[in-house]
Amino acid sequence: MYSSITAGVAGTGFIGPVHVEGLRRLGVRVKGISSATLALAEQARQQLNLEHAYANFEEMLEDDELNVIHLAVPNVLHYPMVKQVLAAGKHVMCEKPLAMTSEQGEELV
């Protein structure tokens, strides 16, 4: 049974699938996944039995069904991607660190 939350996961490396599994165990619908390429996202979509592979992160941001996006991407991408998710009006769950500098982290907070 799913909760009323629908999530997307950005990142298909080791931690992305871990987030998918954790969300599922909590009863959260994980609609799809994005990666550096559509081919990687599609491969992960099939392996994880998800509904959708996003062609890119921007496509994921435009999905009105997603309430939250989990970022499981390289650290250097955290700050700009968190900013994009927040600007899109969605919740964000970010792997640590939140940003690369204390100034970036303060801005996000």
XYZ file of C-alpha atoms in Angstrom:
109
model
C 0.000 0.000 0.000
C 1.321 3.431 -0.936
C 1.244 6.629 1.038
C 0.069 9.835 -0.604
C 3.701 10.759 -1.358
C 5.171 10.200 -4.808
C 8.942 10.348 -5.139
C 11.550 10.437 -7.840
C 15.191 9.499 -7.400
C 18.044 11.262 -9.175
C 21.060 9.000 -9.442
C 21.540 5.405 -10.465
C 24.830 4.659 -8.723
C 25.042 2.646 -5.523
C 22.942 4.906 -3.305
C 20.076 5.643 -5.741
C 18.697 2.087 -5.655
C 19.155 2.078 -1.861
C 16.840 5.106 -1.662
C 14.306 3.381 -3.924
C 14.265 0.341 -1.651
C 14.027 2.452 1.510
C 11.143 4.480 0.137
C 9.298 1.346 -0.923
C 9.694 -0.151 2.536
C 8.017 2.986 3.906
C 5.113 2.600 1.480
C 6.136 5.554 -0.691
C 5.404 5.362 -4.407
C 8.646 5.789 -6.341
C 7.561 6.787 -9.823
C 10.884 7.042 -11.572
C 14.583 7.650 -11.761
C 16.965 9.926 -13.624
C 20.636 9.552 -14.406
C 23.422 11.094 -16.451
C 21.915 9.505 -19.572
C 18.519 8.150 -20.547
C 20.123 4.758 -21.214
C 21.366 4.539 -17.608
C 18.009 5.707 -16.281
C 16.163 3.145 -18.405
C 18.462 0.351 -17.273
C 17.852 1.288 -13.629
C 14.109 1.651 -14.256
C 13.964 -1.910 -15.523
C 16.141 -3.344 -12.747
C 14.145 -1.546 -10.056
C 10.750 -2.098 -11.693
C 9.860 1.591 -11.752
C 7.228 3.292 -13.886
C 9.381 5.914 -15.568
C 12.940 6.685 -16.668
C 13.459 10.424 -16.970
C 15.532 11.631 -19.920
C 17.197 14.177 -17.634
C 16.862 15.891 -14.281
C 14.865 18.785 -15.721
C 12.203 16.363 -16.982
C 11.937 14.947 -13.477
C 11.476 18.449 -12.057
C 8.582 19.065 -14.457
C 6.659 15.962 -13.338
C 3.683 17.312 -11.396
C 3.071 13.923 -9.761
C 6.330 14.085 -7.810
C 6.121 15.580 -4.318
C 9.736 14.881 -3.410
C 12.979 14.215 -5.201
C 15.772 12.245 -3.583
C 19.225 13.320 -4.725
C 21.719 10.474 -4.860
C 24.246 12.195 -7.087
C 27.901 13.265 -6.747
C 28.506 15.795 -3.954
C 29.460 18.620 -6.309
C 25.930 18.465 -7.793
C 24.055 18.700 -4.488
C 23.910 22.490 -4.157
C 22.719 23.346 -7.691
C 20.263 20.451 -7.786
C 18.783 21.239 -4.354
C 18.245 24.817 -5.555
C 16.455 23.537 -8.671
C 14.196 21.196 -6.690
C 13.233 23.931 -4.240
C 12.615 26.396 -7.087
C 10.308 23.788 -8.655
C 8.247 23.783 -5.434
C 9.103 20.225 -4.439
C 10.520 18.684 -1.304
C 14.073 17.422 -1.467
C 16.017 14.712 0.298
C 19.732 15.160 -0.249
C 22.550 12.762 0.528
C 25.235 14.428 2.606
C 26.775 16.945 2.257
C 24.006 19.397 1.467
C 26.487 21.734 -0.233
C 30.211 22.145 -0.813
C 30.643 25.301 1.299
C 29.047 26.668 4.438
C 27.877 29.704 2.422
C 26.011 27.459 -0.021
C 24.474 25.502 2.821
C 23.385 28.688 4.570
C 21.762 29.930 1.345
C 19.782 26.714 0.969
C 18.568 26.825 4.564
